[in-house]
Short mmCIF file of C-alpha atoms in Angstrom, two decimals:
data_model
loop_
_atom_site.label_atom_id
_atom_site.label_comp_id
_atom_site.label_asym_id
_atom_site.label_seq_id
_atom_site.Cartn_x
_atom_site.Cartn_y
_atom_site.Cartn_z
CA UNK U 785 0.12 -0.05 -0.02
CA UNK U 786 1.40 3.35 -0.93
CA UNK U 787 2.12 5.94 1.69
CA UNK U 788 -0.03 9.22 1.29
CA UNK U 789 1.51 12.66 1.91
CA UNK U 790 -0.64 13.00 4.83
CA UNK U 791 0.79 9.78 6.42
CA UNK U 792 4.12 11.15 6.06
CA UNK U 793 3.19 14.19 7.79
CA UNK U 794 1.68 12.47 10.58
CA UNK U 795 4.83 10.39 10.92
CA UNK U 796 6.82 13.60 11.01
CA UNK U 797 4.89 15.17 13.83
CA UNK U 798 5.14 12.09 15.92
CA UNK U 799 8.65 11.09 15.30
CA UNK U 800 10.25 10.09 18.47
CA UNK U 801 14.01 11.00 18.92
CA UNK U 802 16.42 8.35 20.45
CA UNK U 803 16.75 10.85 23.47
CA UNK U 804 13.19 11.03 24.02
CA UNK U 805 12.64 7.43 23.81
CA UNK U 806 15.63 6.60 26.30
CA UNK U 807 13.88 9.09 28.67
CA UNK U 808 10.56 7.39 28.41
CA UNK U 809 12.01 3.96 28.87
CA UNK U 810 14.12 5.14 31.84
CA UNK U 811 11.00 6.66 33.51
CA UNK U 812 9.01 3.67 32.97
CA UNK U 813 11.72 1.27 34.21
CA UNK U 814 12.15 3.45 37.28
CA UNK U 815 8.39 3.32 37.97
CA UNK U 816 8.36 -0.45 37.76
CA UNK U 817 11.19 -0.79 40.17
CA UNK U 818 9.71 1.23 42.54
CA UNK U 819 6.41 -0.64 42.26
CA UNK U 820 8.07 -3.90 42.63
CA UNK U 821 10.07 -3.01 45.56
CA UNK U 822 7.26 -1.62 47.35
CA UNK U 823 4.36 -4.06 46.50
CA UNK U 824 6.09 -6.99 44.87
CA UNK U 825 6.26 -10.41 46.60
CA UNK U 826 9.23 -12.09 44.85
CA UNK U 827 12.98 -11.57 44.96
CA UNK U 828 14.02 -8.01 45.68
CA UNK U 829 10.48 -7.19 46.44
CA UNK U 830 9.06 -5.66 49.50
CA UNK U 831 9.13 -9.02 51.21
CA UNK U 832 12.74 -9.79 50.11
CA UNK U 833 14.37 -6.52 49.56
CA UNK U 834 17.68 -6.11 47.83
CA UNK U 835 18.02 -3.10 49.80
CA UNK U 836 15.90 -1.57 52.60
CA UNK U 837 14.16 1.79 52.15
CA UNK U 838 13.54 3.22 55.43
CA UNK U 839 12.32 6.43 56.72
CA UNK U 840 12.06 9.34 54.36
CA UNK U 841 13.12 7.44 51.35
CA UNK U 842 10.27 4.75 51.92
CA UNK U 843 7.76 7.61 52.32
CA UNK U 844 8.90 9.22 49.17
CA UNK U 845 8.57 5.94 47.18
CA UNK U 846 5.09 5.15 48.66
CA UNK U 847 3.79 8.77 48.00
CA UNK U 848 5.20 8.68 44.53
CA UNK U 849 3.61 5.32 43.62
CA UNK U 850 0.18 6.26 45.41
CA UNK U 851 -0.08 9.58 43.45
CA UNK U 852 0.91 8.13 39.92
CA UNK U 853 -1.32 4.86 40.31
CA UNK U 854 -4.36 6.89 41.22
CA UNK U 855 -3.95 9.40 38.53
CA UNK U 856 -2.83 6.90 35.55
CA UNK U 857 -6.47 5.64 34.73
CA UNK U 858 -7.65 9.14 34.18
CA UNK U 859 -4.64 9.96 32.14
CA UNK U 860 -5.19 7.02 29.89
CA UNK U 861 -8.96 7.70 29.64
CA UNK U 862 -8.24 11.45 28.61
CA UNK U 863 -5.64 10.56 26.12
CA UNK U 864 -7.88 7.95 24.55
CA UNK U 865 -10.78 10.42 24.19
CA UNK U 866 -8.41 13.21 22.94
CA UNK U 867 -6.96 10.66 20.34
CA UNK U 868 -10.38 9.60 19.02
CA UNK U 869 -11.65 13.25 18.57
CA UNK U 870 -8.27 14.10 16.72
CA UNK U 871 -8.59 11.17 14.50
CA UNK U 872 -12.31 11.22 13.74
CA UNK U 873 -13.73 14.62 14.29
CA UNK U 874 -14.75 16.44 11.12
CA UNK U 875 -12.31 19.13 10.03
CA UNK U 876 -13.64 22.66 9.79
CA UNK U 877 -16.71 22.13 12.06
CA UNK U 878 -15.78 24.94 14.49
CA UNK U 879 -15.44 27.60 11.66
CA UNK U 880 -19.10 26.55 10.70
CA UNK U 881 -20.60 26.96 13.99
CA UNK U 882 -18.87 30.01 15.36
CA UNK U 883 -20.38 33.36 15.11
CA UNK U 884 -18.52 35.95 12.95
CA UNK U 885 -18.54 38.40 15.78
CA UNK U 886 -15.51 37.51 17.98
CA UNK U 887 -17.01 38.43 21.35
CA UNK U 888 -19.79 35.89 20.63
CA UNK U 889 -17.41 33.35 19.13
CA UNK U 890 -15.64 33.20 22.42
CA UNK U 891 -18.22 31.49 24.74
CA UNK U 892 -19.29 29.42 21.65
CA UNK U 893 -15.69 28.00 21.27
CA UNK U 894 -15.37 27.39 25.09
CA UNK U 895 -18.83 25.38 25.08
CA UNK U 896 -17.53 23.15 22.23
CA UNK U 897 -14.30 22.45 23.95
CA UNK U 898 -16.05 20.96 26.86
CA UNK U 899 -17.79 18.47 24.63
CA UNK U 900 -14.52 17.84 22.73
CA UNK U 901 -11.98 17.16 25.34
CA UNK U 902 -8.30 17.37 24.42
CA UNK U 903 -4.83 16.92 26.16
CA UNK U 904 -2.53 19.95 26.43
CA UNK U 905 -0.06 18.07 24.23
CA UNK U 906 -2.53 18.42 21.31
CA UNK U 907 -4.13 21.74 22.11
CA UNK U 908 -1.52 23.96 20.50
CA UNK U 909 -1.62 22.26 17.01
CA UNK U 910 -5.49 22.00 17.08
CA UNK U 911 -5.64 25.82 17.62
CA UNK U 912 -3.08 26.24 14.88
CA UNK U 913 -5.28 24.07 12.56
CA UNK U 914 -8.50 26.09 13.46
CA UNK U 915 -6.84 29.31 12.60
CA UNK U 916 -5.70 28.04 9.28
CA UNK U 917 -9.34 27.26 8.66
CA UNK U 918 -10.41 30.50 9.24
CA UNK U 919 -11.47 30.54 12.84
CA UNK U 920 -11.05 33.76 14.58
CA UNK U 921 -7.88 34.09 16.60
CA UNK U 922 -9.58 34.64 19.85
CA UNK U 923 -12.08 31.56 19.34
CA UNK U 924 -9.08 29.12 18.49
CA UNK U 925 -7.06 30.19 21.58
CA UNK U 926 -10.14 29.91 23.81
CA UNK U 927 -10.53 26.46 22.52
CA UNK U 928 -6.92 25.86 23.08
CA UNK U 929 -7.29 26.72 26.80
CA UNK U 930 -10.77 25.25 27.40
CA UNK U 931 -10.19 21.81 25.83
CA UNK U 932 -7.80 20.52 28.60
CA UNK U 933 -9.07 22.50 31.37
CA UNK U 934 -12.80 21.95 31.15
CA UNK U 935 -13.44 18.50 29.79
CA UNK U 936 -15.41 16.10 31.67
CA UNK U 937 -12.61 13.66 32.32
CA UNK U 938 -10.73 16.45 34.22
CA UNK U 939 -13.71 17.31 36.41
CA UNK U 940 -14.47 13.66 37.25
CA UNK U 941 -10.65 13.05 38.14
CA UNK U 942 -10.82 16.07 40.37
CA UNK U 943 -14.03 14.69 42.16
CA UNK U 944 -12.27 11.23 42.62
CA UNK U 945 -9.01 13.26 44.08
CA UNK U 946 -11.06 15.43 46.37
CA UNK U 947 -13.61 12.91 47.38
CA UNK U 948 -13.66 14.51 50.95
CA UNK U 949 -14.14 17.83 49.40
CA UNK U 950 -16.66 17.26 46.51
CA UNK U 951 -16.99 21.19 46.09
CA UNK U 952 -13.54 21.21 44.47
CA UNK U 953 -14.82 19.92 41.40
CA UNK U 954 -17.51 22.35 40.80
CA UNK U 955 -15.03 25.27 41.96
CA UNK U 956 -12.61 24.07 39.30
CA UNK U 957 -15.08 24.05 36.64
CA UNK U 958 -16.57 27.56 37.31
CA UNK U 959 -13.03 29.05 38.00
CA UNK U 960 -11.65 27.54 34.78
CA UNK U 961 -14.79 28.74 32.72
CA UNK U 962 -14.49 32.19 33.83
CA UNK U 963 -10.79 32.45 33.40
CA UNK U 964 -10.87 31.06 29.91
CA UNK U 965 -14.05 33.47 28.93
CA UNK U 966 -12.39 36.53 30.16
CA UNK U 967 -9.07 35.57 28.79
CA UNK U 968 -10.52 35.33 25.43
CA UNK U 969 -12.48 38.67 25.78
CA UNK U 970 -9.24 40.37 27.02
CA UNK U 971 -7.37 39.16 23.99
CA UNK U 972 -9.72 40.58 21.74
CA UNK U 973 -9.33 43.99 23.48
CA UNK U 974 -5.62 43.84 24.45
CA UNK U 975 -4.15 41.12 22.08
CA UNK U 976 -2.81 41.61 18.73
CA UNK U 977 -3.51 39.03 16.03
CA UNK U 978 -0.72 40.30 13.71
CA UNK U 979 1.65 38.76 16.37
CA UNK U 980 0.34 35.29 16.01
CA UNK U 981 2.56 33.48 13.49
CA UNK U 982 0.74 30.50 12.11
CA UNK U 983 3.00 28.08 10.31
CA UNK U 984 2.36 26.31 7.03
CA UNK U 985 0.21 23.11 7.24
CA UNK U 986 1.89 19.75 8.16
CA UNK U 987 -0.99 17.60 8.06
CA UNK U 988 -1.39 17.25 11.74
CA UNK U 989 -4.47 19.47 12.38
CA UNK U 990 -7.76 18.65 14.06
CA UNK U 991 -9.27 15.48 12.75
CA UNK U 992 -6.13 14.59 11.11
CA UNK U 993 -5.97 17.43 8.60
CA UNK U 994 -4.18 20.67 8.10
CA UNK U 995 -6.75 22.40 6.04
CA UNK U 996 -10.65 21.81 5.45
CA UNK U 997 -10.29 20.56 2.04
CA UNK U 998 -8.01 17.50 2.94
CA UNK U 999 -9.34 14.20 1.81
CA UNK U 1000 -6.40 12.16 3.02
CA UNK U 1001 -6.06 10.93 -0.54
CA UNK U 1002 -7.82 7.84 0.38
CA UNK U 1003 -11.58 6.58 0.48
CA UNK U 1004 -13.21 3.59 2.06
CA UNK U 1005 -10.89 1.28 3.85
CA UNK U 1006 -7.87 3.31 3.14
CA UNK U 1007 -9.36 6.40 4.92
CA UNK U 1008 -10.43 4.15 7.90
CA UNK U 1009 -6.88 2.73 8.12
CA UNK U 1010 -5.33 6.22 8.07
CA UNK U 1011 -7.68 7.46 10.77
CA UNK U 1012 -6.92 4.31 12.91
CA UNK U 1013 -3.22 5.08 12.31
CA UNK U 1014 -3.62 8.63 13.52
CA UNK U 1015 -5.52 7.62 16.64
CA UNK U 1016 -2.86 5.16 17.59
CA UNK U 1017 0.06 7.64 17.00
CA UNK U 1018 -1.60 10.51 18.59
CA UNK U 1019 -2.52 8.26 21.90
CA UNK U 1020 0.98 6.89 21.97
CA UNK U 1021 2.67 10.26 21.56
CA UNK U 1022 0.26 11.95 24.10
CA UNK U 1023 0.38 9.11 26.66
CA UNK U 1024 4.13 8.89 26.69
CA UNK U 1025 4.67 12.70 26.93
CA UNK U 1026 1.98 13.22 29.63
CA UNK U 1027 2.98 10.03 31.44
CA UNK U 1028 6.50 11.26 31.71
CA UNK U 1029 5.31 14.56 33.32
CA UNK U 1030 2.98 12.58 35.69
CA UNK U 1031 5.65 10.48 36.96
CA UNK U 1032 8.21 13.45 37.30
CA UNK U 1033 5.44 15.46 39.00
CA UNK U 1034 4.39 12.79 41.41
CA UNK U 1035 8.19 12.43 42.26
CA UNK U 1036 8.69 16.12 42.90
CA UNK U 1037 5.43 16.41 44.91
CA UNK U 1038 6.58 13.36 47.14
CA UNK U 1039 9.87 14.96 47.52
CA UNK U 1040 8.39 18.20 48.66
CA UNK U 1041 6.01 16.38 50.98
CA UNK U 1042 8.89 14.38 52.59
CA UNK U 1043 11.66 17.01 52.72
CA UNK U 1044 9.95 20.32 53.35
CA UNK U 1045 9.13 20.69 57.02
CA UNK U 1046 5.33 20.61 57.84
CA UNK U 1047 5.96 23.71 59.87
CA UNK U 1048 7.05 25.64 56.65
CA UNK U 1049 3.51 24.86 55.00
CA UNK U 1050 1.71 25.84 58.29
CA UNK U 1051 3.79 29.13 58.14
CA UNK U 1052 2.86 29.93 54.55
CA UNK U 1053 -0.70 29.05 55.05
CA UNK U 1054 -0.82 31.99 57.50
CA UNK U 1055 -0.35 34.00 54.61
CA UNK U 1056 -3.05 32.80 52.15
CA UNK U 1057 -2.01 34.79 49.14
CA UNK U 1058 1.56 33.49 49.62
CA UNK U 1059 0.20 30.06 49.54
CA UNK U 1060 -1.66 30.45 46.42
CA UNK U 1061 1.44 31.90 44.74
CA UNK U 1062 3.45 29.13 45.84
CA UNK U 1063 0.92 26.52 44.38
CA UNK U 1064 0.65 28.68 41.03
CA UNK U 1065 4.36 28.41 40.79
CA UNK U 1066 4.41 24.64 41.41
CA UNK U 1067 1.66 24.21 38.74
CA UNK U 1068 3.79 26.12 36.20
CA UNK U 1069 6.93 24.22 36.88
CA UNK U 1070 5.53 20.73 37.09
CA UNK U 1071 3.71 21.03 33.74
CA UNK U 1072 1.22 18.14 34.72
CA UNK U 1073 -1.60 16.93 32.60
CA UNK U 1074 -4.89 18.05 33.46
CA UNK U 1075 -6.38 14.87 33.80
CA UNK U 1076 -3.79 13.96 36.48
CA UNK U 1077 -3.00 17.16 38.29
CA UNK U 1078 -5.78 16.94 40.94
CA UNK U 1079 -4.13 13.99 42.61
CA UNK U 1080 -0.83 15.69 43.06
CA UNK U 1081 -2.82 19.00 44.37
CA UNK U 1082 -4.83 16.89 46.91
CA UNK U 1083 -1.55 15.61 48.15
CA UNK U 1084 -0.65 19.16 49.43
CA UNK U 1085 -3.18 18.96 52.43
CA UNK U 1086 -1.48 21.73 54.46
CA UNK U 1087 -2.47 24.48 52.25
CA UNK U 1088 -5.88 26.01 51.79
CA UNK U 1089 -8.48 24.50 49.28
CA UNK U 1090 -8.34 27.99 47.40
CA UNK U 1091 -4.63 27.47 46.94
CA UNK U 1092 -5.08 23.97 45.67
CA UNK U 1093 -7.76 25.41 43.38
CA UNK U 1094 -5.28 27.98 42.09
CA UNK U 1095 -2.99 24.90 41.14
CA UNK U 1096 -5.66 23.40 39.31
CA UNK U 1097 -6.77 26.38 37.44
CA UNK U 1098 -3.59 27.83 36.33
CA UNK U 1099 -1.67 24.52 35.55
CA UNK U 1100 -3.78 23.44 32.50
CA UNK U 1101 -3.40 26.89 30.97
CA UNK U 1102 0.08 28.13 31.72
CA UNK U 1103 3.09 25.89 32.39
CA UNK U 1104 6.65 25.50 31.12
CA UNK U 1105 5.60 22.88 28.52
CA UNK U 1106 2.81 24.76 27.08
CA UNK U 1107 4.73 28.28 27.03
CA UNK U 1108 7.22 26.49 24.99
CA UNK U 1109 4.87 24.79 22.50
CA UNK U 1110 3.18 28.23 22.06
CA UNK U 1111 6.33 29.90 21.45
CA UNK U 1112 7.39 27.48 18.67
CA UNK U 1113 3.92 27.48 17.05
CA UNK U 1114 3.02 31.25 17.39
CA UNK U 1115 6.12 32.95 18.26
CA UNK U 1116 7.78 34.57 21.23
CA UNK U 1117 6.03 37.99 20.61
CA UNK U 1118 2.61 36.26 21.04
CA UNK U 1119 3.72 34.43 24.12
CA UNK U 1120 4.99 37.54 25.85
CA UNK U 1121 1.53 39.06 25.43
CA UNK U 1122 -0.73 36.16 25.92
CA UNK U 1123 0.70 34.27 28.89
CA UNK U 1124 0.50 37.09 31.42
CA UNK U 1125 -3.22 37.81 30.48
CA UNK U 1126 -3.99 33.99 30.79
CA UNK U 1127 -2.06 33.69 34.17
CA UNK U 1128 -3.77 36.85 35.55
CA UNK U 1129 -7.22 35.60 34.56
CA UNK U 1130 -6.69 32.23 36.14
CA UNK U 1131 -5.19 33.47 39.44
CA UNK U 1132 -7.71 36.04 39.99
CA UNK U 1133 -10.57 33.66 39.00
CA UNK U 1134 -9.38 30.90 41.38
CA UNK U 1135 -8.97 33.40 44.04
CA UNK U 1136 -12.58 34.85 43.62
CA UNK U 1137 -14.33 31.33 43.20
CA UNK U 1138 -12.24 29.70 45.91
CA UNK U 1139 -13.06 32.53 48.45
CA UNK U 1140 -16.88 32.28 47.70
CA UNK U 1141 -17.09 28.46 47.83
CA UNK U 1142 -14.73 27.61 50.48
CA UNK U 1143 -15.13 30.74 52.59
CA UNK U 1144 -11.46 31.36 52.96
CA UNK U 1145 -8.53 32.58 50.78
#
């Protein structure tokens, strides 16, 4: 069977470098080793250890495994749903349903994003594809922010992670919705569309297409085969990338829990705004997938619910991973203007909603 140009483009987007492959393999191996040494029953396991992990090291390993294992099912579910939409959603649909008025297009795009969940890893190329297809810049950017932040998988995972605080799931949805909506409208007022650099199509857009006229060069079984291949490669790419960040985030969260004195968290909790800023900083640095970040946030029990909420609202919209992807796709000038707007909206929305729902800052 011949290879279509689109197949080649998809392969190019999801090509894995030897360094990336080695990193993923090392991360997976490390997780397996920790799991076996803590919960296994054979040689070198917990019942017959090759070495004994005691005290802080044992606590660190146990917390790392607990956070990662709890979050992994939701990560897999979110990535699977995202890959299905990337492979099978009809191209150009957002352009057809969004109003021409940019202010009206923003809430429409945000509502559509709730029904079409996506992973952060795919949100930037999806926004690029929408812009190429004629969707307004503001609507495409709103979809990019809302898809990973507001999708149902994220809200369910938050409810599970905060089972003792069910209000957190609703607080996250409301705060994220308001933050994205206001950020979209502010971009229309303060942003400059001419600073957004949209690169040439590479065949890796939403629904697998880079433009609205793409037919994949195939019909019938060939088209189905192409879509299945797109689904497989998208799911594999997003799962390995997001899984690596999940394990790293769980390790860092566990390290903080074990090494940072409880008195330090108690001290910053006395200054609520400082606690919020610390959690926002962690969210930006850890760059967790939105389907898994609730379990990491829930592990920081010493800070207020509002500070935990700020972690959940800001993380899916602004983190190191997303900033680098946005700079590569749209240009540095765009990032310098866009990121502060989103960060400010996320922070203020989380503080306002958290104060109202939880009664404390």
